[in-house]
mmCIF file with all atom_site columns, C-alpha atoms in Angstrom:
data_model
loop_
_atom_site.group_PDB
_atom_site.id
_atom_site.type_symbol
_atom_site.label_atom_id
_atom_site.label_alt_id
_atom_site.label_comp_id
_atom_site.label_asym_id
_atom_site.label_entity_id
_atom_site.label_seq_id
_atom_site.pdbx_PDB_ins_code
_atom_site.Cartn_x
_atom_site.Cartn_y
_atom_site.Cartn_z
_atom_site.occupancy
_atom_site.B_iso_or_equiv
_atom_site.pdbx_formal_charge
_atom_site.auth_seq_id
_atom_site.auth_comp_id
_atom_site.auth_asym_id
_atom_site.auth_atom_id
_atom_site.pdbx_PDB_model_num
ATOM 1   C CA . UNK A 1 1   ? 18.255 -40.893 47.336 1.00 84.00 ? 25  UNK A CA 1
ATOM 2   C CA . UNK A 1 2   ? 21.608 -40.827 45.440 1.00 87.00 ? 26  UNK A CA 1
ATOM 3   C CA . UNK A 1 3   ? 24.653 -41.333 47.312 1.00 92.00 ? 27  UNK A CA 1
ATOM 4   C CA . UNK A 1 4   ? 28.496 -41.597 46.330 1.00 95.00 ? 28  UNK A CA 1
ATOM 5   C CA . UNK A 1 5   ? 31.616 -42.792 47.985 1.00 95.00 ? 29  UNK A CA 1
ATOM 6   C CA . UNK A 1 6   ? 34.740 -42.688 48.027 1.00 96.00 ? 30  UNK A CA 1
ATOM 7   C CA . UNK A 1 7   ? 38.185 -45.045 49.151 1.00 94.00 ? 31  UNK A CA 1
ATOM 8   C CA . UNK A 1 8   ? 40.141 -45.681 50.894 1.00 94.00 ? 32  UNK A CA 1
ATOM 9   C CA . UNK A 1 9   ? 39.704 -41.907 52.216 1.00 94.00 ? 33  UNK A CA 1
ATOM 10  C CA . UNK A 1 10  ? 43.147 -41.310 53.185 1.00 95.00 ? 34  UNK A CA 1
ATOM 11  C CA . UNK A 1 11  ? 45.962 -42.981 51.140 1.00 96.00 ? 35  UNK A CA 1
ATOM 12  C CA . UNK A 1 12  ? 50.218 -43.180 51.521 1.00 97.00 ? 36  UNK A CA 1
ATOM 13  C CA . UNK A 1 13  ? 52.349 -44.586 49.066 1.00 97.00 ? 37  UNK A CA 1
ATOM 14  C CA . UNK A 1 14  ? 55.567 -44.101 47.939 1.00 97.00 ? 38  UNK A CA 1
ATOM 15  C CA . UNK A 1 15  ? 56.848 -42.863 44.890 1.00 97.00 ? 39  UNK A CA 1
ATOM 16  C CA . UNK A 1 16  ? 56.676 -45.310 42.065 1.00 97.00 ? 40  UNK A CA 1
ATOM 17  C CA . UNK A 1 17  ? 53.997 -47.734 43.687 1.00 97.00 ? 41  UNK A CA 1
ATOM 18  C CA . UNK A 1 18  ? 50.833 -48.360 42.004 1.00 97.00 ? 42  UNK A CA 1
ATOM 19  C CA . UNK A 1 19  ? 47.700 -46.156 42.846 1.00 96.00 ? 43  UNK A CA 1
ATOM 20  C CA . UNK A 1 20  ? 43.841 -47.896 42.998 1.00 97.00 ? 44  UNK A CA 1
ATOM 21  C CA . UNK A 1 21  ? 41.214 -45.387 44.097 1.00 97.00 ? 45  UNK A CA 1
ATOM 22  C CA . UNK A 1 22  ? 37.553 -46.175 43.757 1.00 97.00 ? 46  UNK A CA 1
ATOM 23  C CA . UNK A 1 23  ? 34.491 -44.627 43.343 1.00 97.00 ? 47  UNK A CA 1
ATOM 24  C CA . UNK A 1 24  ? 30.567 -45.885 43.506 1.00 97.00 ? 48  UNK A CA 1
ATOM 25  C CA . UNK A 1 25  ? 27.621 -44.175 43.026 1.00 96.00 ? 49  UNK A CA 1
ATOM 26  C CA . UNK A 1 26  ? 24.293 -45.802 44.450 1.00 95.00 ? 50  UNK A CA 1
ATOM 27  C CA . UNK A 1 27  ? 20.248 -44.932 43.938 1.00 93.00 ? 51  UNK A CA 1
ATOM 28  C CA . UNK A 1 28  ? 21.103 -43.779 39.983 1.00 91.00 ? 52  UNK A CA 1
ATOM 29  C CA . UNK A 1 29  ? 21.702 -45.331 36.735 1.00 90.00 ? 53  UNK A CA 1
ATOM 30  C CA . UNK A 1 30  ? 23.858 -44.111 33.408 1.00 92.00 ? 54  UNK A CA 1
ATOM 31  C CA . UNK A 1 31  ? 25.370 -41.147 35.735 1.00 93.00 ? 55  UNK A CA 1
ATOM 32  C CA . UNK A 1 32  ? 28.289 -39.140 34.174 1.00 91.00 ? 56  UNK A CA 1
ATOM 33  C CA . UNK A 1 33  ? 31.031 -39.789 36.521 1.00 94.00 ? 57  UNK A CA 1
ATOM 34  C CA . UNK A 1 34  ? 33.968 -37.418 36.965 1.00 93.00 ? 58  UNK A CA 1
ATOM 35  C CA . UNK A 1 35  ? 37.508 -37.377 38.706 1.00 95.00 ? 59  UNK A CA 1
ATOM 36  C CA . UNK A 1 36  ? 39.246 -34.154 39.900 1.00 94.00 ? 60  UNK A CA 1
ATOM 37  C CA . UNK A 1 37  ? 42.220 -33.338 42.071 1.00 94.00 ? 61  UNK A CA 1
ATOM 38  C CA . UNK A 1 38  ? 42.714 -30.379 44.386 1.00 92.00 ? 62  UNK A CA 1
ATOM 39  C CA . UNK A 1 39  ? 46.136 -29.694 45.130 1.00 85.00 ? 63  UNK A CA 1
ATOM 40  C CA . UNK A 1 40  ? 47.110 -27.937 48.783 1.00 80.00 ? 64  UNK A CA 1
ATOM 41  C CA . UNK A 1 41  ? 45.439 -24.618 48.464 1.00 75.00 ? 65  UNK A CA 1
ATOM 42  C CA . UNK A 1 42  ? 44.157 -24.363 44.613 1.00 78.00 ? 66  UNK A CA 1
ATOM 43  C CA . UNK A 1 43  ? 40.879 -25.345 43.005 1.00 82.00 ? 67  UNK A CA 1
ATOM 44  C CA . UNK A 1 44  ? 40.123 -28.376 41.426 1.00 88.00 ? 68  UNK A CA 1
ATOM 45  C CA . UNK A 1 45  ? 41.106 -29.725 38.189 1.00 89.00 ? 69  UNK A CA 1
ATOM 46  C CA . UNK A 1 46  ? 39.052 -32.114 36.120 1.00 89.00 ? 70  UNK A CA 1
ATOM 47  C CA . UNK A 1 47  ? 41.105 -35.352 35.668 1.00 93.00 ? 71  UNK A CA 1
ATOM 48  C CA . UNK A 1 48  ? 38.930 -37.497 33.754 1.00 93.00 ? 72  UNK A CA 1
ATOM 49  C CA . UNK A 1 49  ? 34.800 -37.714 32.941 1.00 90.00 ? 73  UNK A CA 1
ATOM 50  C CA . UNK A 1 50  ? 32.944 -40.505 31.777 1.00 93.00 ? 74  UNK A CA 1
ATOM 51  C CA . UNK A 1 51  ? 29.656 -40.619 29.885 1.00 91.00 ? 75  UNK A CA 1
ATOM 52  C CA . UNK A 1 52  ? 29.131 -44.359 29.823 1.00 92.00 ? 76  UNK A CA 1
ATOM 53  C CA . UNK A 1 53  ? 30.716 -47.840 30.610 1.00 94.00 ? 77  UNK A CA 1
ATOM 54  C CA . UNK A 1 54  ? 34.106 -47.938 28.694 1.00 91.00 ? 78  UNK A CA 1
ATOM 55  C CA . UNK A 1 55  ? 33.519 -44.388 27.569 1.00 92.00 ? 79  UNK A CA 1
ATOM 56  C CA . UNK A 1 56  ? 37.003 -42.138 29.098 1.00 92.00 ? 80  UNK A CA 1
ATOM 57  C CA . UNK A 1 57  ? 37.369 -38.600 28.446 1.00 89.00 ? 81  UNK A CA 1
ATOM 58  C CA . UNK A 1 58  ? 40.736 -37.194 29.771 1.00 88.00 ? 82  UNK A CA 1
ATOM 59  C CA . UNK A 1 59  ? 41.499 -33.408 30.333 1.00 82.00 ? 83  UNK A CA 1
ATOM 60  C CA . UNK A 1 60  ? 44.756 -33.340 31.728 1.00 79.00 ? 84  UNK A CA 1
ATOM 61  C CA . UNK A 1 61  ? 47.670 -35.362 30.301 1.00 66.00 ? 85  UNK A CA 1
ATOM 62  C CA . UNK A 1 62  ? 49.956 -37.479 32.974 1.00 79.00 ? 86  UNK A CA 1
ATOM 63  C CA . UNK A 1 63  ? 50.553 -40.363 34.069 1.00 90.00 ? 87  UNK A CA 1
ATOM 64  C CA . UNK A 1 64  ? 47.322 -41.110 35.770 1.00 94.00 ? 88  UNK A CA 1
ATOM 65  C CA . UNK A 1 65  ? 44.014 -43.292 33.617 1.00 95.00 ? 89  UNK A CA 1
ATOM 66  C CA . UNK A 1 66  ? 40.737 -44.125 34.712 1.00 96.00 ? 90  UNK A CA 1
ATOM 67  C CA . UNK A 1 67  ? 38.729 -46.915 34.059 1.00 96.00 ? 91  UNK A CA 1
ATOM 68  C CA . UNK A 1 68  ? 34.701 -47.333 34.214 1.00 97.00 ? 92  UNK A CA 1
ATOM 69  C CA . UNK A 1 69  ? 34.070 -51.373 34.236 1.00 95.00 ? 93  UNK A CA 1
ATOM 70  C CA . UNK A 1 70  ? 30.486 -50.750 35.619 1.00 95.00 ? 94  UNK A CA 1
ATOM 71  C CA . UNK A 1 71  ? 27.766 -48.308 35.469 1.00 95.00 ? 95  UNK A CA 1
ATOM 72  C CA . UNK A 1 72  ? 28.486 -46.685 38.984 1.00 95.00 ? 96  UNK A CA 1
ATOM 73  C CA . UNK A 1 73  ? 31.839 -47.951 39.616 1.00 97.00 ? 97  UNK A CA 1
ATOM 74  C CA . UNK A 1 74  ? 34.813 -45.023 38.072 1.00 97.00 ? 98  UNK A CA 1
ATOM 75  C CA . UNK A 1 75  ? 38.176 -46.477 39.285 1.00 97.00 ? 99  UNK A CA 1
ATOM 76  C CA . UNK A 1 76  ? 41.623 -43.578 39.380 1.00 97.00 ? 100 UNK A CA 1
ATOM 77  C CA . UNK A 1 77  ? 44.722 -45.900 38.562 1.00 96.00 ? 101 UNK A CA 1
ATOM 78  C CA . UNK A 1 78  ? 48.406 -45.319 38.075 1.00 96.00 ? 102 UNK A CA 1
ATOM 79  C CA . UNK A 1 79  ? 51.558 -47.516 37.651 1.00 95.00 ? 103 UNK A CA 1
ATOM 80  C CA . UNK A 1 80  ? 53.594 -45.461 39.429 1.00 96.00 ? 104 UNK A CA 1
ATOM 81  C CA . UNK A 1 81  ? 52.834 -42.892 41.484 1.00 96.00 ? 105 UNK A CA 1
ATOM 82  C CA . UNK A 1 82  ? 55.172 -39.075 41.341 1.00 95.00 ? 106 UNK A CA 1
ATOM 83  C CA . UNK A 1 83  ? 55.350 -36.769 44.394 1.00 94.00 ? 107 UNK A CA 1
ATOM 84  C CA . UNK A 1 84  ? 53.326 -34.257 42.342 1.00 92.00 ? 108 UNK A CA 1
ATOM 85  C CA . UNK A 1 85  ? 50.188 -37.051 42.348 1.00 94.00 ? 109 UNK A CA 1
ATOM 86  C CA . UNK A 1 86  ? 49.618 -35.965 45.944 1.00 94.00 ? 110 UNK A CA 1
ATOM 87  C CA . UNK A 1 87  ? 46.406 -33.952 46.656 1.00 94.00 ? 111 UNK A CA 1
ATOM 88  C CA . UNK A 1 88  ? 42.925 -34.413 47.532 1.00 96.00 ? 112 UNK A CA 1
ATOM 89  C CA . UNK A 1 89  ? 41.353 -36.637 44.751 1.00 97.00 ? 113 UNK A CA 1
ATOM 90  C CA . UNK A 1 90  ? 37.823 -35.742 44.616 1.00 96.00 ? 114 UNK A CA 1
ATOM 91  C CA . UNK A 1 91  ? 34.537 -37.820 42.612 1.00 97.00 ? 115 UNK A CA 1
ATOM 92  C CA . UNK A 1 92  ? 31.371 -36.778 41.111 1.00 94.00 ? 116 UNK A CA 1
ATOM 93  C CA . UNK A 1 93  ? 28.848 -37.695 39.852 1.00 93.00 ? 117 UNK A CA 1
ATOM 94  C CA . UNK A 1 94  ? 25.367 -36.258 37.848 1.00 89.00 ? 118 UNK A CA 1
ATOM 95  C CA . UNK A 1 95  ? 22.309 -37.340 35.847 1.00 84.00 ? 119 UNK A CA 1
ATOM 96  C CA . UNK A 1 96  ? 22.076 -36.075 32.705 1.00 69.00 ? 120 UNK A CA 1
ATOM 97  C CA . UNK A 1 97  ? 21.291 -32.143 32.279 1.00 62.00 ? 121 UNK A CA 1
ATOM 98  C CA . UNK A 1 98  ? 21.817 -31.744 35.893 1.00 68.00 ? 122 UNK A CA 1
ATOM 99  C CA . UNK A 1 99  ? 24.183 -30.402 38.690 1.00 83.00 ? 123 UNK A CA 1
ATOM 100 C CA . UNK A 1 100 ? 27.289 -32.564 39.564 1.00 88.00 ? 124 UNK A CA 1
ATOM 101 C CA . UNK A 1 101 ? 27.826 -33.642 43.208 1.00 92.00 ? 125 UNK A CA 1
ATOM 102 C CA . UNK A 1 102 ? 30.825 -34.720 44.762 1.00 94.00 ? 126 UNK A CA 1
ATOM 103 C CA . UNK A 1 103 ? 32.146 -37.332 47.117 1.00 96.00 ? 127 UNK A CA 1
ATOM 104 C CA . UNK A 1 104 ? 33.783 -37.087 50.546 1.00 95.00 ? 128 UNK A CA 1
ATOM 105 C CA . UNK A 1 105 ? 37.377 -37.427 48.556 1.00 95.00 ? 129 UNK A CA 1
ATOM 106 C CA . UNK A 1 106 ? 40.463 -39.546 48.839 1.00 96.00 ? 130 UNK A CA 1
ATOM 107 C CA . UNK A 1 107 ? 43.481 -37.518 50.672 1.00 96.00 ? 131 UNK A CA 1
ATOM 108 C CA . UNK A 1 108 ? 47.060 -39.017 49.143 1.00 96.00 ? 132 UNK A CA 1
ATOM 109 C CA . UNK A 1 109 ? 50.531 -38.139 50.237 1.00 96.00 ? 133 UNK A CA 1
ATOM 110 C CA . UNK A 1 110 ? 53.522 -39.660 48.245 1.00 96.00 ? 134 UNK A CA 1
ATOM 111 C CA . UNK A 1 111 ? 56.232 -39.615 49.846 1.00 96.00 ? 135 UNK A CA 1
ATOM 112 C CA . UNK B 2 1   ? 33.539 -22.419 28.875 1.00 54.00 ? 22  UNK B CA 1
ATOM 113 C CA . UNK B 2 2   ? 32.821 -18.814 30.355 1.00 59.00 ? 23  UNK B CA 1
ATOM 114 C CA . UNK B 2 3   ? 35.356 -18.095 32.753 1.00 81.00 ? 24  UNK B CA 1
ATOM 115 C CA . UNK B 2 4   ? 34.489 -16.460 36.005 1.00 90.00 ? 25  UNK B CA 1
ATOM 116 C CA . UNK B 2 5   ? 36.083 -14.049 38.074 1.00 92.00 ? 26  UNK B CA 1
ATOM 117 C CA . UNK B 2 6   ? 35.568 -13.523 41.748 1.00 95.00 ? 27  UNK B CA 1
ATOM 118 C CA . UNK B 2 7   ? 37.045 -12.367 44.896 1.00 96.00 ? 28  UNK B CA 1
ATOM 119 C CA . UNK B 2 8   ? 39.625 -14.231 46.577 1.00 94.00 ? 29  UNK B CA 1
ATOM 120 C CA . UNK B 2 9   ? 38.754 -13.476 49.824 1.00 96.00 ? 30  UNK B CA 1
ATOM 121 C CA . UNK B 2 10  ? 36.181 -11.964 51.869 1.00 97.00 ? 31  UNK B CA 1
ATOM 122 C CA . UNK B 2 11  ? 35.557 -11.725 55.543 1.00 97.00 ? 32  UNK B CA 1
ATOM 123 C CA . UNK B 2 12  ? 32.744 -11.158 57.658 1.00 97.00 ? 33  UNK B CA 1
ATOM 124 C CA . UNK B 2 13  ? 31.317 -11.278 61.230 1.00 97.00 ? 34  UNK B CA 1
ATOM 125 C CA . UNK B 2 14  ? 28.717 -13.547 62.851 1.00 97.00 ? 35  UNK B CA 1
ATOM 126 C CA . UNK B 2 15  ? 24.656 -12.594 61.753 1.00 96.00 ? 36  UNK B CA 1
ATOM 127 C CA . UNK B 2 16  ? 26.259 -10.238 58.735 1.00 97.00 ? 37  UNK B CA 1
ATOM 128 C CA . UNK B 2 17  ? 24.277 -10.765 55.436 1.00 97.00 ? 38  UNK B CA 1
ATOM 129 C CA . UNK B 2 18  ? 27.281 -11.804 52.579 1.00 98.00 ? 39  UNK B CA 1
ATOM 130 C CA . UNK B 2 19  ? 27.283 -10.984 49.049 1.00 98.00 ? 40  UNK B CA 1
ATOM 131 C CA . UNK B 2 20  ? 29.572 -12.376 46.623 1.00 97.00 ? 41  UNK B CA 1
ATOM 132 C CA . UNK B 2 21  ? 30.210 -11.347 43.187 1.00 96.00 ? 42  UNK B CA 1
ATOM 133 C CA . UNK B 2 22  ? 30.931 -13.370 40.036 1.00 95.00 ? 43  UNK B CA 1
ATOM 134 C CA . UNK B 2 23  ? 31.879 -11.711 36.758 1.00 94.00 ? 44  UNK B CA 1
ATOM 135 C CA . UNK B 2 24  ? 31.181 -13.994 33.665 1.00 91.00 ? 45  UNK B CA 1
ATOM 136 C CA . UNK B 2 25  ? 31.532 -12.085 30.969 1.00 89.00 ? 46  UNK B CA 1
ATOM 137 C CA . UNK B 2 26  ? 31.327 -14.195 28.094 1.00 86.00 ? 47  UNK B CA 1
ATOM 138 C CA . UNK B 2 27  ? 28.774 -16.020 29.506 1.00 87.00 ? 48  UNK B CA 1
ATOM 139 C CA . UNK B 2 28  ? 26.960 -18.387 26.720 1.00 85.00 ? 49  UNK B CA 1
ATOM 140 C CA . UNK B 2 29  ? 23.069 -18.165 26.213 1.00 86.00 ? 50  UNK B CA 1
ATOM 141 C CA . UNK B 2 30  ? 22.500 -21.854 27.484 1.00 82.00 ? 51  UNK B CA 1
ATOM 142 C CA . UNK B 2 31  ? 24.981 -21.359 30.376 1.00 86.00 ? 52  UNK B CA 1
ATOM 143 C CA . UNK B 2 32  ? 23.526 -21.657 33.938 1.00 89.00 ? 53  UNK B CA 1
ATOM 144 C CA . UNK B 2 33  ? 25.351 -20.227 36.885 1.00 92.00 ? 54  UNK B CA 1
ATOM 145 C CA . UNK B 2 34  ? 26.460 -22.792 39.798 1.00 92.00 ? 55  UNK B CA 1
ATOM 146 C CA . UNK B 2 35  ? 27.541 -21.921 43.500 1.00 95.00 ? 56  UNK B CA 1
ATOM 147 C CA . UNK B 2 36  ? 29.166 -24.372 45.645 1.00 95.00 ? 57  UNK B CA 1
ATOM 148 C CA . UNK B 2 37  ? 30.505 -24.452 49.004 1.00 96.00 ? 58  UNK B CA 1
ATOM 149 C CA . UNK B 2 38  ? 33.617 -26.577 50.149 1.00 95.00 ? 59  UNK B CA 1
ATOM 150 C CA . UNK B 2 39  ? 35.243 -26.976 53.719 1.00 94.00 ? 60  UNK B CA 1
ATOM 151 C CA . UNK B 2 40  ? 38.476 -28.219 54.483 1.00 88.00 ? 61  UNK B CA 1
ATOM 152 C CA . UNK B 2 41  ? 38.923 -31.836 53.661 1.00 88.00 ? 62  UNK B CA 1
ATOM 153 C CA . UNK B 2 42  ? 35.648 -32.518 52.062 1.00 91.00 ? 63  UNK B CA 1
ATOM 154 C CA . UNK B 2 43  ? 34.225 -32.218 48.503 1.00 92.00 ? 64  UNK B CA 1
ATOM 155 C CA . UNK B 2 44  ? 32.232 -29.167 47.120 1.00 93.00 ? 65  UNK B CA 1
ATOM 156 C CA . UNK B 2 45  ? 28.610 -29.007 48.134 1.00 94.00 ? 66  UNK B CA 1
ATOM 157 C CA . UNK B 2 46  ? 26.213 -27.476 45.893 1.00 93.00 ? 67  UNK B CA 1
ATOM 158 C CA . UNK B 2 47  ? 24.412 -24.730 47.204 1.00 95.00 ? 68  UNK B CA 1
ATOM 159 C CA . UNK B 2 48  ? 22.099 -22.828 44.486 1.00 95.00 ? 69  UNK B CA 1
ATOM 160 C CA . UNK B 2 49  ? 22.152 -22.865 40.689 1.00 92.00 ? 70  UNK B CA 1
ATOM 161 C CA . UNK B 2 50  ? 20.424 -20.194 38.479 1.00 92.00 ? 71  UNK B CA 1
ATOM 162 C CA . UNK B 2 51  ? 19.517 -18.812 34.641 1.00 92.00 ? 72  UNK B CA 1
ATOM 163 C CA . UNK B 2 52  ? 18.257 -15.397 35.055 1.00 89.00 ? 73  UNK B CA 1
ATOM 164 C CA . UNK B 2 53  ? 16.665 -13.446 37.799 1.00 92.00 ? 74  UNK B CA 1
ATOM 165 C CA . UNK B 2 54  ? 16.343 -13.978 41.211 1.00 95.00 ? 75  UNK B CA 1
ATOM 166 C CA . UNK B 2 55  ? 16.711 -17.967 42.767 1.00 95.00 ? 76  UNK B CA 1
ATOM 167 C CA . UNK B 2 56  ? 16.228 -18.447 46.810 1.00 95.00 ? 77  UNK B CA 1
ATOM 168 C CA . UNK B 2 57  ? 16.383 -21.607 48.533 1.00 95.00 ? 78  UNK B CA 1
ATOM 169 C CA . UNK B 2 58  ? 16.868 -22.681 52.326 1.00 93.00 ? 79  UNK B CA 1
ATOM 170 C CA . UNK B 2 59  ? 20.329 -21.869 52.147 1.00 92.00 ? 80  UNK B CA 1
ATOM 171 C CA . UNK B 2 60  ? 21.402 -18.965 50.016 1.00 97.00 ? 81  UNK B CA 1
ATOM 172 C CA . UNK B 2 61  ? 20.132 -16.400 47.331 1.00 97.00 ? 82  UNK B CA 1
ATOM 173 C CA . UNK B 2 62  ? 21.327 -16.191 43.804 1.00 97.00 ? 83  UNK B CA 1
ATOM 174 C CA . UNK B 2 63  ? 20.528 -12.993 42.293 1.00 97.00 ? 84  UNK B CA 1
ATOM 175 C CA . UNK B 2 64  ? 21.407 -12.579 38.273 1.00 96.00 ? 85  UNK B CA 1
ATOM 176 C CA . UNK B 2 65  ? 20.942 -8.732  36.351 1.00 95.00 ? 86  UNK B CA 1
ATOM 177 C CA . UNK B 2 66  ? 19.542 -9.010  32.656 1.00 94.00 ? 87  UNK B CA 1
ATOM 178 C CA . UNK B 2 67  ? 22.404 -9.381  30.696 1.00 94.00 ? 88  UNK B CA 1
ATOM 179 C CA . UNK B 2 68  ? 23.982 -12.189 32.751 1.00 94.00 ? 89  UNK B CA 1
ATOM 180 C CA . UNK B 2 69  ? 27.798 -10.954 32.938 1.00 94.00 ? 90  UNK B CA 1
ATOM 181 C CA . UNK B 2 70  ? 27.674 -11.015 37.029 1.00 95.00 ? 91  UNK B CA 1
ATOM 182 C CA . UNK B 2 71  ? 25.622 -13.000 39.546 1.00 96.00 ? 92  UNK B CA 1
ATOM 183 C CA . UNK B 2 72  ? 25.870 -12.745 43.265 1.00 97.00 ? 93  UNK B CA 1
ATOM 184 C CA . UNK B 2 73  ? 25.565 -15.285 45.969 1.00 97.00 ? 94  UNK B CA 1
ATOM 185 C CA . UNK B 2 74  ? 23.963 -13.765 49.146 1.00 98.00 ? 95  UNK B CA 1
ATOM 186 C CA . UNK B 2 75  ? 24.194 -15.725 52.074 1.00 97.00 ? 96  UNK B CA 1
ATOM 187 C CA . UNK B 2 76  ? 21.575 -14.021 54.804 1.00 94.00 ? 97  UNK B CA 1
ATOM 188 C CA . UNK B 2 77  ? 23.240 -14.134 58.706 1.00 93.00 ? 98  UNK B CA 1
ATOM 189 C CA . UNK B 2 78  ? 26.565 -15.932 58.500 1.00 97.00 ? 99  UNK B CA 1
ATOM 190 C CA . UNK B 2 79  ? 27.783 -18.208 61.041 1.00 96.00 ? 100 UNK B CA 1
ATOM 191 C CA . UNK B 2 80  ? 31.060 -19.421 62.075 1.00 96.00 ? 101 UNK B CA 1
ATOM 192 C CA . UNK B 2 81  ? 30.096 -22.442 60.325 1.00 95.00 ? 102 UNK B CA 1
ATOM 193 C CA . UNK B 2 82  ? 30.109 -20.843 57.207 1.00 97.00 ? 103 UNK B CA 1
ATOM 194 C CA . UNK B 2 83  ? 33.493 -20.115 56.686 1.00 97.00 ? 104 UNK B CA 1
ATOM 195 C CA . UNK B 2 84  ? 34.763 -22.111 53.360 1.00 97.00 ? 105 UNK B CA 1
ATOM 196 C CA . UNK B 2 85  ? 36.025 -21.865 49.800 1.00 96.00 ? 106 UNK B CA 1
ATOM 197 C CA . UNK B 2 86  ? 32.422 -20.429 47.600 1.00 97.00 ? 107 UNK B CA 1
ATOM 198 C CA . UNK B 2 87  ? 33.152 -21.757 43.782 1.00 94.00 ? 108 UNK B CA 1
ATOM 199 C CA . UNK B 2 88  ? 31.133 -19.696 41.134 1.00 93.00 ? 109 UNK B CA 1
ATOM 200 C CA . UNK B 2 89  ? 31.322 -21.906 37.720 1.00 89.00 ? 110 UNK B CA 1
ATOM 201 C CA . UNK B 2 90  ? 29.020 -21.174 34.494 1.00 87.00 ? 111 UNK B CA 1
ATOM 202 C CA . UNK B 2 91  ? 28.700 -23.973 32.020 1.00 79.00 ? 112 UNK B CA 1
ATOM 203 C CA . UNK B 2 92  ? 26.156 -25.575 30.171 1.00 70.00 ? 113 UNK B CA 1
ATOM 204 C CA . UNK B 2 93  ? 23.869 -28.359 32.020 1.00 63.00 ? 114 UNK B CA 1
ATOM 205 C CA . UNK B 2 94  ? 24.930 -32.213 31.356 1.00 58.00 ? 115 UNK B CA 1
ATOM 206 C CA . UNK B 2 95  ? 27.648 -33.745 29.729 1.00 56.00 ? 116 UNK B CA 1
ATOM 207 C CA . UNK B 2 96  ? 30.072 -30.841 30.106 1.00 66.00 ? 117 UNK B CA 1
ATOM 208 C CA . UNK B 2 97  ? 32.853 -30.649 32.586 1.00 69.00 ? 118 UNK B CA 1
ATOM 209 C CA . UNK B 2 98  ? 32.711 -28.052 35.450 1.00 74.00 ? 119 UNK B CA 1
ATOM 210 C CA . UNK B 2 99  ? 35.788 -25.638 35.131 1.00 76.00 ? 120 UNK B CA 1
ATOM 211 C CA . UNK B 2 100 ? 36.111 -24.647 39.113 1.00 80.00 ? 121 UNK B CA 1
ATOM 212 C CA . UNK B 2 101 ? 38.776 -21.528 39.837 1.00 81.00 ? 122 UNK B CA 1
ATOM 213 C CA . UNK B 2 102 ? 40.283 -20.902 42.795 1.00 82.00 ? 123 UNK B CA 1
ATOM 214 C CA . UNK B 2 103 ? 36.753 -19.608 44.641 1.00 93.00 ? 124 UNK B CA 1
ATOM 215 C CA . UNK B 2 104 ? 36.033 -17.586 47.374 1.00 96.00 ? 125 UNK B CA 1
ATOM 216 C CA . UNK B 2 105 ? 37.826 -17.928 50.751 1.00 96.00 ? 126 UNK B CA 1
ATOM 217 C CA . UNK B 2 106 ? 35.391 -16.210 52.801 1.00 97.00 ? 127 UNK B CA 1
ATOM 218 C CA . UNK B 2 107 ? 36.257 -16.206 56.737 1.00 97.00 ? 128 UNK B CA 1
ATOM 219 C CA . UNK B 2 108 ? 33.119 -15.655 59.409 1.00 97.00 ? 129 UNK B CA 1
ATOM 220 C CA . UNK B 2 109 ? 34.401 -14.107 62.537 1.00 96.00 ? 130 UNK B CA 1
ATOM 221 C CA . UNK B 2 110 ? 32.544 -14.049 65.961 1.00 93.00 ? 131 UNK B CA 1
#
C-alpha cells in the first residue's frame, strides 16, 4: 500500500531563517505530488504541484519554491522565512486520474 | 474549476443521520465530486468521491440529482468522533489541482 510522510512534523524558526520541509511518498511511482498550506482556521491553499522530476507548477506567488530531485521526494524551501509563512503545511500525493491523499502535515510557527 | 458552496457549520447529536449539501453550479461534464474529512492537526482524509447517482461505501453516502449542481454527503449515526472540517471540491480527475474552500465545521454532540 501507498504511504506518505511528512517532516519534521512540528517546526520553529525565526523570521528570516531558512525553511527545509520534506516530503516522501512510498509503494508508488510517477505520483503527482502537491504542497498546500492551511492557515489557523481557513482551508487550504495549493502552494505548488508537480507532475514529474524537475517539473514545478506554482499557484501562489511568494517567497516560498519547491523542488522535486526524485520521483517521491517534493522538498518546500525558503531563504527566509516571514511571520505570515506560519501554518500547517500539508503534502499530497495521487496516481494519475485518481483522488489525492494527504500527509500527516508539518505545523510551523515563526516567530 | 467549479466552485462549491456549502454550509459553514452544522451541528448534530450522537446516532443522528447528517446530510450535507454542496452547490456546484457550474459544474463541468468531466468533473467528479470529492468529500473529505479533516480533524484538527492532521491532513484531509478522503471519504467518498462520485459522478452521478447514488455512491455508498463503509463510511458515508454520496448522493448526486441528474443535473449535477448539488450533491450531498450523508453520514448515517454520527459519533463524537466525527466532529471535523467536511471539504466538498469538484474538479476533473488527475493532473488538476484540488481547489478546497473553507468546508464544513460540523460539531457531534452527546
Amino acid at each position: 500500500s501507498q504511504t506518505i510522510h511528512q517532516w519534521p512534523a512540528t517546526l520553529v524558526q525565526p523570521v528570516g531563517s531558512p525553511l527545509s520541509l520534506e516530503c516522501t511518498v512510498e509503494g508508488t511511482s510517477n505520483p503527482n505530488l502537491y504542497w498546500y498550506r492551511q492557515a489557523a482556521g481557513r482551508g487550504l491553499q495549493l502552494l505548488f504541484y508537480s507532475v514529474g522530476i524537475g517539473q514545478i507548477s506554482s499557484e501562489v506567488p511568494q517567497n516560498l519554491s519547491a523542488s522535486r530531485p526524485q520521483d517521491r521526494q517534493f522538498i518546500l524551501s525558503s531563504k527566509k522565512l516571514l511571520l505570515s509563512d506560519s501554518g500547517f503545511y500539508l503534502c499530497a500525493w495521487s496516481a494519475r486520474q485518481e483522488t489525492q491523499y494527504f500527509g500527516p502535515g508539518t505545523r510551523l510557527l515563526v516567530l | 474549476l467549479a466552485k462549491t458552496t456549502q454550509p459553514i457549520s452544522m451541528d448534530s447529536y450522537e446516532g443522528q443521520e447528517v446530510n450535507i449539501t454542496c452547490s456546484h453550479n457550474n459544474i463541468a461534464t468531466n468533473d467528479y465530486i470529492t468529500w473529505y474529512q479533516q480533524f484538527p492537526s492532521q491532513g484531509p482524509r478522503f471519504i467518498i468521491q462520485g459522478y452521478k447517482t447514488k455512491v455508498t461505501n463503509e463510511v458515508a453516502s454520496l448522493f448526486i440529482p441528474a443535473d449535477r449542481k448539488s450533491s450531498t454527503l450523508s453520514l448515517p449515526r454520527v459519533s463524537l468522533s466525527d466532529t471535523a472540517v467536511y471539504y466538498c471540491l469538484v474538479a476533473m480527475q488527475g493532473n488538476t489541482p484540488l481547489v478546497f474552500g473553507k468546508g464544513t465545521r460540523l460539531s457531534v454532540i452527546a
